[in-house]
Amino acid sequence: MSTILKVENLIKYYKTGEAVVKAVDNTNLEIIRGEFTVIVGRSGSGKSTLLHLIGGLDRPDSGRVIMDGQDIFSMKEDQLARLRRNKIGFIFQDYNLIPSLTVWENVVLPLGLDKKKVRKDKIMEILSKIGMEDRKDARPDTLSGGQKQRTAIARALAASPAIILADEPTGNLDSKTELEVMSLLKKCVNEFGQTLVMITHDETIAQMADKVIYIEDGKVVTVS
Amino acid sequence: MKMVSHIAFENIRYYKSRNILIGIAIFLTTLLLYLVPSTGLNLIEGQFAVVNEIYPTWHALFRDVEENEVEKLAAYHDISTYGLRCDAGRIASEEADIFMIYLDENGFLLYKTKLLEGELPQKEDEIVVSANLLKAIGKADKSIGDRITLSYQILQADTLGFMEEKEFLITGFVEDQASGEQSKVYSAFVSKAFLEQEIPSNIRTYRFLFQVNSRKDALTSELENKINSIADVFGIPDNNILINDDYLMANYVDPAIQPAIIGIMAIVMAAGIITIYSVYYIGMTDRIQEFGRIKAIGATRKQIRWIVLLEGLLVAFAAIPIGLIAGSVRLKGVFYLFLHFFQGENQSIHIMKELFDNNQLSLFHGWIYAAATLVALLTVCVSLLRPMLIMSRISVIEAIRFRPECTDRKGKRVRKEKSFLEITLPRLSYIYLTGNKKNTGITILSMGITGVFLMVTATILSCANPKEIANGEMLGQYEVVIKVDNRNKEHPERKWNNIIRNNPLNCELKKKIEELEGVTFVSEFDYIRVFSDSFGEDSEGVGGVPEEYASQLEDGIIEGTATYEDLKSGDNVIIDKDLLQWYPDLKIGDTLVLNVDLEDEECFREVTILAIGDYSTGFTNYNDLLMAKEGARKLCSYNITESYHIFTSKVYSSDMEQALHELIAADSDRLQIQTWQEVYEEWSSSMATISGACYMFFGILGAICVMNIINTMIHSVHVRKKEIGMMQALGMTDRQLIGMLQQEGFLYILGTLILSIGVGSALGYPVFLWAKEKGMFGISNYHYPAAAAGIISLSLLLIQIILVFSLSRAVKKKTLVERIRFSE
């Protein structure tokens, strides 16, 4: 099993007035290719900041994130943007779909940004696997929460990224839909061999993962 | 109400960028609302002041008024002021024409004759002279207090008497007139005592100069009617009435000026309304929820309306004074720039500038400040009417459920097309813009309307080509033309029927002109003054076109047919279409009975209208009935040559002009010279002024409308901050972001350009045809305003590039994570 992502001595502090918040405090961890990893922590423990840093959405004060052997923070902004669209798929708690685009357009957006040819059959296969093939021309405002999150998952899968980073993807969903979405994510790992890193505060969901990383006050406390 | 006002105050701060844009639009609107009427009013007032400075100010004079009549006239209620003049005689001089004139003190004032030093003559041997007059009689060394002996002839009953000699004491000096120096005509002013001594009271008559009681903005026709009615009361015959046309015409308030200023202000107001409304409208969708919430907690419709109005008015209260201050600072510059274009060709502009420089006239007018403020406030209020109405009518439930990114205001789905298979940057722009059709439409429309105005105006300005106008007004490079003046009783020698009996444009002069070096050809046009029942009391001109212009005469026919041969008989004419403006009933086939103006002879001739033509004034010399030269000469046996059109190898040479002046020097009171260069320069200067003023106006108007695209683009980025952040998280590079915004901006620009240049060009052509038909600016050919189209396109593209660059920088100020988390 090879390491796809390595976090070394990562530090990110925020200043709020006089106080300094240690959002990520000298964190080290490794993500193995094809594994489903969950990062668990209470609200304010720094898990979202860690995910943003891993995904190159934010820059650390110090430390490195090595993805496929490349230090992502040595890259310029535009290189980092290209890395994100090629190697990372994002799933957010509040879906973050583009409201003016249809389901299909949202899904193919990362490919479009990368000027890649859209393989219609592949996208249809993904939509069919997540049960959204009938709603491909619908706009996000006409979808339920579960459908929106399924669309976001399809979007994350469309560019065949090396890793999917999911930020509390079930946080806004009811328990039935939550289960549906989690099964879908598991299916992605199992059927597509996808690497998935997910953050949650829900211990039950964490039990579904291959590896669970507990984080507290910006530090990794245990890995199981 | 206190809380409502507080909300309005806070809104101004919260929606800072939008209110700054509205403030800029109000500022620019106020600037124009102040500058346009101020410049117009200053020109009118300046013109009045100059007229009063340089022209004799009497409205009219009655000749041959006897002394007892003077008193009665002076007491007449319609006469506000009067002066007396009497031409006493002529001083003998071989060098110049020197008249002895009696003018009373008021006469001096009404003639604007300035006594440079000394006093008016009182005793019978006292005289006031000018420096050049003394020079002309070889006594340049004399000054006040010196005695000079003059030989003179007294004028009695229109006849000069025997030569007399008398010693005079110089009591004063008057200013020399520039025109007097050129024509060597001078005046010496004698006393009333001299007049009474030399001319017996029973044959002594005066010229009674007077002003009538009138409003400052009275029309010429009103004044003329008043003068004629006074003449009727006192039985003054028509030929003894002389109206000071120059003064009255210069004082005449052109009825077109006021509507033009009001029209321009209305355009400014419309641009302001469209812009301010559009800025409010574009941002309104975000605020529906906000006003819904305020309503939900109990605000009444009236309170909501007041919040919207107060927010706008507070911005206006800040922007209007800035506009007025900036206008006041720039007014002098703008006004002088305006005057600058006329300098060098118009003496009155120099005087006008002096009057303003010496603070004899003020550039600033209190009422314009008040009017500009009121109109600017009105503009803001009108712009806010609809937003006030919409906001106050919002249903609370609808407002709270309202999601600006999904629906338009009425809750309709805004996109019905199927998905695009692939997503590209242009498609992203297209999807956004078509999803916000109304915003896009309003932005494009409000900018495009100004563009249409600009293109139509630019079409007229580009068609008014000074070179073509000069070519239309003059054939050849020089023109020697008769000074025909049939209404000037002072100069009966300029009446046409006198000129033709001793026409200075004769073979001898023509030969001399042809012999000048550089002259390649001299063309000779004729003119016959005719009356006809068809023209009422007016006279018209029959132009005799020389054979070398036969084809041009035939080519100009727009209706009917006629050959040059047909027009040789003297029985047929072509009429210029301009004549139909005055006599619309005239038509081809009509017979006109022409009475040739020969004063003491009767000469009637029937002519048939064969065709209607469209000719330049240079070709017709303002004669609207045209014949072959041979035909015209059959109507009148005298020398009817009116003008020589002189063609030379060079466009202009001062030596040539000088040589022509020398050739006509002996007849300079009956002949005048015009050069093509002079006409061209005059038009170039006028068109530069008009173009400068128009483009300056449209520049500011354009700046007002540019606020629309700035607002729309800022708004589109603001509402999509999260969306943009999301796309960047998914891998959109900064370059792609700028590219996407550029494309969106480009589509706005493209829409604006299609509207401005497309509709503007399409409308420009019929407006050109209309202007040509009306003879505006001597327009003859269509010229597409390519420069204006280019400037509009480049300016818009530049604005858009700067805007996108600034916006993308503003977007990047926040981190990606902040943008993704951004929530409205």
mmCIF file of C-alpha atoms in Angstrom, chain A residues 48 52 57-58 78 81-82 84-85 90 92 94 96 98-102 104-105 108-109 112-113 117-118 120 136-137 139 141 155, chain B residues 403 405-406 413-415 418-423 425 428 431 722-723 726-736 816-817 820-821:
data_model
loop_
_atom_site.group_PDB
_atom_site.id
_atom_site.type_symbol
_atom_site.label_atom_id
_atom_site.label_comp_id
_atom_site.label_asym_id
_atom_site.label_seq_id
_atom_site.Cartn_x
_atom_site.Cartn_y
_atom_site.Cartn_z
ATOM 1 C CA SER A 48 -11.842 21.562 8.777
ATOM 2 C CA HIS A 52 -8.506 22.853 3.783
ATOM 3 C CA LEU A 57 -7.442 25.707 -0.223
ATOM 4 C CA ASP A 58 -5.449 27.486 2.464
ATOM 5 C CA ASP A 78 -2.388 28.723 -10.486
ATOM 6 C CA ALA A 81 -5.500 25.337 -8.726
ATOM 7 C CA ARG A 82 -4.487 22.897 -11.473
ATOM 8 C CA ARG A 84 -6.845 20.670 -7.176
ATOM 9 C CA ARG A 85 -8.786 20.066 -10.366
ATOM 10 C CA PHE A 90 -14.072 18.092 -2.863
ATOM 11 C CA PHE A 92 -18.684 20.031 1.194
ATOM 12 C CA ASP A 94 -23.403 22.603 2.196
ATOM 13 C CA ASN A 96 -21.498 24.167 -2.863
ATOM 14 C CA ILE A 98 -23.180 26.302 -8.708
ATOM 15 C CA PRO A 99 -26.837 27.390 -8.647
ATOM 16 C CA SER A 100 -26.994 28.547 -12.250
ATOM 17 C CA LEU A 101 -25.699 25.225 -13.605
ATOM 18 C CA THR A 102 -27.658 21.995 -13.994
ATOM 19 C CA TRP A 104 -24.818 17.589 -15.418
ATOM 20 C CA GLU A 105 -23.023 20.924 -15.807
ATOM 21 C CA VAL A 108 -18.585 18.227 -15.662
ATOM 22 C CA LEU A 109 -17.411 21.631 -14.376
ATOM 23 C CA GLY A 112 -14.331 21.952 -18.253
ATOM 24 C CA LEU A 113 -11.966 23.983 -16.114
ATOM 25 C CA LYS A 117 -13.033 16.190 -23.119
ATOM 26 C CA VAL A 118 -16.199 15.008 -21.395
ATOM 27 C CA LYS A 120 -20.506 11.163 -21.789
ATOM 28 C CA LYS A 136 -29.229 15.456 -14.877
ATOM 29 C CA ASP A 137 -30.902 18.552 -16.372
ATOM 30 C CA ARG A 139 -31.008 22.808 -11.322
ATOM 31 C CA ASP A 141 -32.604 24.561 -6.266
ATOM 32 C CA ARG A 155 -18.690 16.099 -9.300
ATOM 33 C CA ARG B 403 -33.628 33.265 -3.338
ATOM 34 C CA GLU B 405 -29.625 33.221 -7.278
ATOM 35 C CA CYS B 406 -32.465 30.973 -8.440
ATOM 36 C CA ARG B 413 -37.527 29.912 -13.361
ATOM 37 C CA VAL B 414 -34.967 31.718 -15.408
ATOM 38 C CA ARG B 415 -33.295 28.950 -17.375
ATOM 39 C CA LYS B 418 -31.046 21.598 -21.598
ATOM 40 C CA SER B 419 -27.627 21.071 -20.071
ATOM 41 C CA PHE B 420 -24.512 21.809 -22.057
ATOM 42 C CA LEU B 421 -22.558 18.624 -22.669
ATOM 43 C CA GLU B 422 -19.337 20.383 -21.767
ATOM 44 C CA ILE B 423 -18.708 23.441 -19.681
ATOM 45 C CA LEU B 425 -15.598 29.553 -19.712
ATOM 46 C CA LEU B 428 -20.234 29.786 -17.858
ATOM 47 C CA ILE B 431 -25.275 30.809 -18.477
ATOM 48 C CA LYS B 722 -19.158 31.975 -2.885
ATOM 49 C CA GLU B 723 -19.783 30.543 -6.339
ATOM 50 C CA MET B 726 -16.249 27.248 -5.128
ATOM 51 C CA MET B 727 -15.129 27.188 -8.744
ATOM 52 C CA GLN B 728 -11.645 28.151 -7.638
ATOM 53 C CA ALA B 729 -11.689 25.371 -5.063
ATOM 54 C CA LEU B 730 -12.576 23.003 -7.894
ATOM 55 C CA GLY B 731 -9.558 24.190 -9.808
ATOM 56 C CA MET B 732 -10.398 27.438 -11.572
ATOM 57 C CA THR B 733 -7.160 29.379 -11.873
ATOM 58 C CA ASP B 734 -6.953 33.148 -11.362
ATOM 59 C CA ARG B 735 -6.367 33.457 -15.065
ATOM 60 C CA GLN B 736 -9.547 31.533 -15.796
ATOM 61 C CA LEU B 816 -10.366 30.897 -0.828
ATOM 62 C CA VAL B 817 -11.695 29.419 2.407
ATOM 63 C CA ILE B 820 -16.242 29.361 0.083
ATOM 64 C CA ARG B 821 -17.694 30.065 3.509
#
